[in-house]
Short mmCIF file of C-alpha atoms in Angstrom, two decimals:
data_model
loop_
_atom_site.label_atom_id
_atom_site.label_comp_id
_atom_site.label_asym_id
_atom_site.label_seq_id
_atom_site.Cartn_x
_atom_site.Cartn_y
_atom_site.Cartn_z
CA MET H 1 20.09 44.69 -36.11
CA ASN H 2 22.16 48.26 -36.49
CA ILE H 3 20.45 51.32 -36.52
CA ALA H 4 20.83 53.92 -38.84
CA ARG H 5 21.83 57.87 -37.62
CA TRP H 6 22.08 60.68 -39.15
CA THR H 7 25.92 62.05 -39.00
CA HIS H 8 25.61 65.02 -39.30
CA GLY H 9 23.77 66.12 -36.43
CA VAL H 10 21.76 64.40 -33.60
CA VAL H 11 21.60 60.48 -33.45
CA LEU H 12 18.36 60.09 -33.46
CA LEU H 13 17.48 57.21 -30.40
CA ALA H 14 19.21 60.15 -28.04
CA LEU H 15 15.50 60.93 -27.28
CA LEU H 16 15.28 56.46 -25.72
CA GLY H 17 18.63 57.27 -23.76
CA VAL H 18 20.96 55.41 -26.87
CA ALA H 19 23.44 57.10 -28.54
CA PRO H 20 27.08 56.63 -29.68
CA ALA H 21 29.35 57.78 -27.21
CA HIS H 22 31.67 59.82 -29.31
CA ALA H 23 31.77 61.44 -32.90
CA GLU H 24 32.69 59.47 -35.95
CA GLU H 25 36.27 60.13 -36.60
CA GLY H 26 37.54 60.99 -40.45
CA ARG H 27 33.77 60.03 -42.02
CA PRO H 28 31.52 63.14 -41.17
CA GLY H 29 29.63 62.82 -44.39
CA LYS H 30 25.64 63.39 -43.97
CA GLY H 31 22.72 61.80 -44.47
CA LEU H 32 22.51 58.32 -42.88
CA ASN H 33 24.90 55.87 -42.17
CA GLU H 34 24.37 52.23 -40.22
CA ILE H 35 26.79 51.53 -37.21
CA PRO H 36 28.07 49.43 -36.56
CA ASP H 37 27.65 46.09 -34.14
CA PRO H 38 30.50 47.48 -32.08
CA GLU H 39 29.70 50.76 -32.55
CA LEU H 40 27.35 50.21 -31.01
CA SER H 41 27.06 48.79 -28.04
CA LEU H 42 29.40 51.59 -26.95
CA MET H 43 25.98 54.29 -27.03
CA ARG H 44 25.33 55.41 -23.95
CA GLY H 45 22.67 58.73 -23.12
CA ARG H 46 22.23 61.89 -25.54
CA TYR H 47 24.59 62.83 -28.21
CA THR H 48 24.80 65.88 -30.38
CA VAL H 49 27.61 67.19 -32.42
CA ASN H 50 29.05 70.16 -34.58
CA GLY H 51 28.79 72.24 -31.25
CA ASN H 52 24.91 71.60 -30.94
CA SER H 53 23.00 69.82 -27.26
CA VAL H 54 19.51 69.18 -27.34
CA ALA H 55 17.04 71.72 -26.47
CA TRP H 56 13.80 70.43 -25.98
CA PHE H 57 11.77 66.82 -26.38
CA GLY H 58 8.32 66.15 -27.65
CA VAL H 59 6.30 64.38 -28.38
CA THR H 60 2.52 64.17 -29.44
CA MET H 61 0.57 60.48 -29.98
CA ILE H 62 -3.45 60.56 -31.00
CA THR H 63 -5.07 57.12 -31.59
CA GLN H 64 -8.21 56.62 -32.99
CA TRP H 65 -10.64 54.55 -33.09
CA ASN H 66 -14.10 53.94 -35.38
CA SER H 67 -16.30 51.00 -35.35
CA GLY H 68 -19.86 51.50 -36.88
CA GLY H 69 -21.74 53.65 -34.38
CA GLN H 70 -19.06 54.28 -31.52
CA ALA H 71 -15.74 56.68 -32.24
CA ALA H 72 -12.86 56.45 -29.62
CA ARG H 73 -10.04 58.66 -29.28
CA SER H 74 -7.57 58.97 -26.97
CA ALA H 75 -3.86 61.64 -27.12
CA LEU H 76 -1.22 63.04 -25.11
CA THR H 77 1.39 65.38 -25.87
CA LEU H 78 4.56 65.25 -23.83
CA GLY H 79 8.15 67.45 -23.72
CA MET H 80 10.90 67.78 -21.61
CA ASP H 81 12.66 70.69 -21.51
CA PHE H 82 16.73 70.93 -21.40
CA SER H 83 17.81 74.25 -21.99
CA HIS H 84 18.00 75.05 -18.97
CA GLY H 85 20.76 71.71 -18.33
CA GLY H 86 19.70 69.60 -15.04
CA THR H 87 16.56 67.43 -14.65
CA PRO H 88 14.29 68.59 -17.66
CA LYS H 89 11.42 70.56 -16.92
CA ILE H 90 8.23 67.98 -17.61
CA SER H 91 5.08 69.10 -19.72
CA PHE H 92 1.88 66.49 -19.67
CA SER H 93 -1.40 67.52 -21.03
CA PRO H 94 -3.18 63.83 -22.41
CA SER H 95 -7.54 63.98 -23.60
CA VAL H 96 -9.15 60.84 -24.28
CA THR H 97 -13.90 60.10 -25.20
CA VAL H 98 -15.63 57.58 -26.56
CA THR H 99 -19.44 58.47 -28.62
CA ALA H 100 -21.67 57.26 -29.23
CA ALA H 101 -21.14 54.45 -26.74
CA ASP H 102 -25.18 52.50 -26.47
CA ALA H 103 -24.33 51.51 -30.65
CA PRO H 104 -24.06 47.94 -31.05
CA LEU H 105 -20.45 46.01 -30.71
CA PRO H 106 -19.91 44.13 -33.87
CA VAL H 107 -19.72 40.12 -32.73
CA THR H 108 -16.59 38.26 -34.02
CA PRO H 109 -17.04 34.58 -32.65
CA GLY H 110 -14.16 32.22 -33.08
CA ARG H 111 -11.72 34.85 -34.31
CA SER H 112 -8.48 35.65 -31.80
CA ILE H 113 -4.91 37.85 -32.44
CA ASP H 114 -1.40 37.68 -29.57
CA ALA H 115 -0.13 40.97 -29.54
CA SER H 116 2.21 39.83 -26.15
CA GLY H 117 5.79 39.35 -28.02
CA LEU H 118 5.44 42.94 -28.73
CA GLN H 119 5.72 43.88 -25.39
CA ASN H 120 10.08 42.71 -25.98
CA VAL H 121 11.05 44.17 -28.80
CA ALA H 122 13.13 47.28 -28.16
CA GLY H 123 13.82 50.26 -30.53
CA LEU H 124 11.35 51.17 -33.41
CA THR H 125 7.81 48.76 -33.82
CA GLN H 126 5.45 49.11 -35.77
CA SER H 127 2.54 46.25 -36.01
CA ILE H 128 -1.10 45.80 -37.60
CA GLN H 129 -2.47 42.32 -37.48
CA VAL H 130 -6.34 41.80 -38.95
CA ALA H 131 -8.28 39.09 -38.14
CA GLY H 132 -11.63 39.78 -40.62
CA ASP H 133 -12.90 41.92 -43.71
CA GLY H 134 -12.54 45.54 -44.13
CA ASN H 135 -10.85 47.04 -42.64
CA VAL H 136 -8.22 50.56 -42.79
CA ALA H 137 -5.78 50.45 -39.89
CA SER H 138 -2.69 53.09 -40.38
CA ASN H 139 0.58 53.62 -38.14
CA SER H 140 2.65 56.76 -38.98
CA THR H 141 6.10 58.49 -37.25
CA HIS H 142 6.78 61.29 -37.62
CA LEU H 143 10.59 62.30 -36.75
CA ASP H 144 11.45 66.32 -37.37
CA VAL H 145 14.57 68.30 -35.51
CA ARG H 146 15.45 71.44 -36.19
CA ASP H 147 17.56 73.96 -34.86
CA GLY H 148 16.26 76.68 -32.23
CA SER H 149 15.01 77.30 -28.38
CA ALA H 150 12.29 75.10 -26.84
CA PRO H 151 9.05 76.23 -27.90
CA ALA H 152 6.85 77.58 -24.27
CA GLU H 153 6.43 75.48 -21.10
CA GLY H 154 3.29 73.85 -20.99
CA SER H 155 1.06 73.48 -18.51
CA ALA H 156 1.99 70.14 -16.23
CA GLY H 157 -1.39 68.19 -16.18
CA PRO H 158 -3.11 64.72 -14.38
CA THR H 159 -0.20 62.01 -15.77
CA LEU H 160 -4.09 59.63 -16.11
CA ALA H 161 -6.71 60.12 -18.37
CA SER H 162 -9.51 57.58 -18.48
CA VAL H 163 -12.89 56.49 -19.74
CA GLN H 164 -15.16 53.15 -20.57
CA GLN H 165 -18.65 53.00 -21.53
CA GLY H 166 -20.36 49.88 -23.57
CA GLY H 167 -17.09 48.06 -24.12
CA VAL H 168 -15.03 50.94 -25.16
CA SER H 169 -12.30 52.20 -22.87
CA ALA H 170 -9.25 54.80 -23.93
CA VAL H 171 -6.31 56.29 -21.84
CA ALA H 172 -3.80 59.08 -22.08
CA GLN H 173 -0.85 58.29 -19.76
CA LEU H 174 2.19 58.74 -18.45
CA ASP H 175 4.17 56.29 -15.57
CA GLY H 176 7.47 57.02 -14.59
CA ASN H 177 9.98 56.95 -17.59
CA ASN H 178 6.53 55.78 -19.84
CA ALA H 179 3.72 57.22 -21.95
CA ARG H 180 0.95 55.40 -23.70
CA VAL H 181 -2.54 56.00 -25.32
CA GLN H 182 -4.36 53.15 -25.99
CA VAL H 183 -7.60 52.26 -27.31
CA GLN H 184 -9.29 48.75 -27.15
CA ILE H 185 -13.16 47.31 -27.36
CA ASP H 186 -14.13 44.58 -26.06
CA GLY H 187 -13.90 41.15 -28.28
CA VAL H 188 -13.10 43.25 -31.31
CA GLY H 189 -9.31 44.63 -30.53
CA ALA H 190 -6.31 47.32 -28.85
CA VAL H 191 -5.30 49.73 -30.61
CA GLN H 192 -2.31 52.01 -28.29
CA GLN H 193 1.13 53.75 -29.37
CA TRP H 194 3.61 53.45 -26.71
CA ILE H 195 7.11 55.63 -25.39
CA ARG H 196 9.15 54.05 -22.91
CA ASN H 197 12.95 53.86 -22.13
CA GLY H 198 14.67 52.48 -25.30
CA SER H 199 10.77 51.05 -27.24
CA VAL H 200 9.80 54.54 -29.79
CA GLY H 201 6.54 51.43 -30.87
CA GLN H 202 2.65 51.18 -31.77
CA SER H 203 -0.11 48.35 -32.75
CA ILE H 204 -3.22 47.28 -33.98
CA ALA H 205 -4.48 43.85 -33.32
CA ILE H 206 -8.88 43.60 -34.80
CA GLY H 207 -10.53 40.87 -34.90
CA SER H 208 -13.58 41.75 -36.31
CA ASP H 209 -14.15 43.46 -39.78
CA GLY H 210 -15.62 46.86 -40.94
CA GLN H 211 -13.38 49.05 -38.83
CA ALA H 212 -11.67 52.47 -39.35
CA VAL H 213 -8.04 52.71 -36.94
CA SER H 214 -5.55 54.66 -36.99
CA ASN H 215 -1.98 55.66 -34.87
CA ARG H 216 -0.51 58.57 -35.49
CA MET H 217 2.54 59.96 -33.55
CA GLN H 218 5.28 63.70 -34.22
CA ILE H 219 8.17 62.73 -32.52
CA ASP H 220 10.01 66.96 -32.09
CA LEU H 221 13.97 67.39 -31.41
CA VAL H 222 15.31 70.69 -31.05
CA ARG H 223 19.21 71.53 -30.96
CA GLN H 224 19.70 74.39 -29.92
CA SER H 225 23.65 75.91 -29.77
CA LEU H 226 26.39 75.40 -26.97
CA ALA H 227 27.33 79.34 -25.42
CA SER H 228 31.00 80.16 -26.46
CA ASN H 229 32.36 80.27 -23.09
CA VAL H 230 33.03 76.24 -23.31
CA PRO H 231 35.40 75.90 -20.79
CA LEU H 232 38.87 75.77 -21.55
CA SER H 233 39.42 72.43 -20.30
CA GLN H 234 36.76 70.65 -22.80
CA ASN H 235 37.68 73.04 -25.18
CA VAL H 236 42.14 71.07 -24.11
CA ALA H 237 40.15 67.56 -24.34
CA GLN H 238 38.50 68.08 -27.84
CA ALA H 239 41.36 68.99 -29.30
CA MET H 240 43.41 66.69 -28.05
CA THR H 241 41.15 63.53 -29.12
CA LEU H 242 40.50 65.29 -32.51
CA VAL H 243 44.75 65.62 -32.92
CA ARG H 244 45.23 61.39 -31.14
CA GLY H 245 46.47 59.20 -33.21
CA VAL H 246 48.65 62.35 -35.51
CA GLY H 247 51.77 61.69 -36.24
CA MET H 248 55.08 64.01 -35.01
CA GLY H 249 57.23 65.13 -37.37
CA PRO H 250 60.48 65.51 -37.66
CA GLY H 251 62.08 67.48 -35.07
CA GLN H 252 58.76 67.88 -32.17
#
């Protein structure tokens, strides 16, 4: 499957460690274009065009579940500051809550949902599986790409927040290169969001009636212009790339 990109600005999946190894020559058009498979196979690392670099990358995930008299919420904010070069500075803030944990859980015998196959899906994934009536479920993802400087640095808090009460559990976690939030209700279902190497996803699995579940994800990418004093060797290399394939005129 081909992946869409911005040819004017920055590649969407730069956040996932997937980006083209070179700019598309002779086609500096704007908007979204499909990347053919041969070019897609050459994608490596972060990539920007027009003299920009990635200054900051941030993600906010909020998962909310209302089940009768109960409510559960799992959220996190993740920031990666690339503005100083080298290894990015990481900030992370998780939060989880469960209210009215003593409320009775819905009883839904004989229903099951299997979402295990989603673990093998790469790229962007959104899934809703429902086995019941009167449910409300939504997944939403928003990407904001802008120019400017990196936001003020956040705090590097704990990498795990979790709570479990009365058959309801909520987790927000940063584990190596993976960040995720999840809310699960025993015998009812699970809802989660994640971002990891090569994959961004949202999934909802409900095996009951009258549930209200939502996943919201906000991804922010801030670009900044490269310094004007780029080494001469880099300028020469870029110039040679631009004229590659241009024939020499008579007498030259």
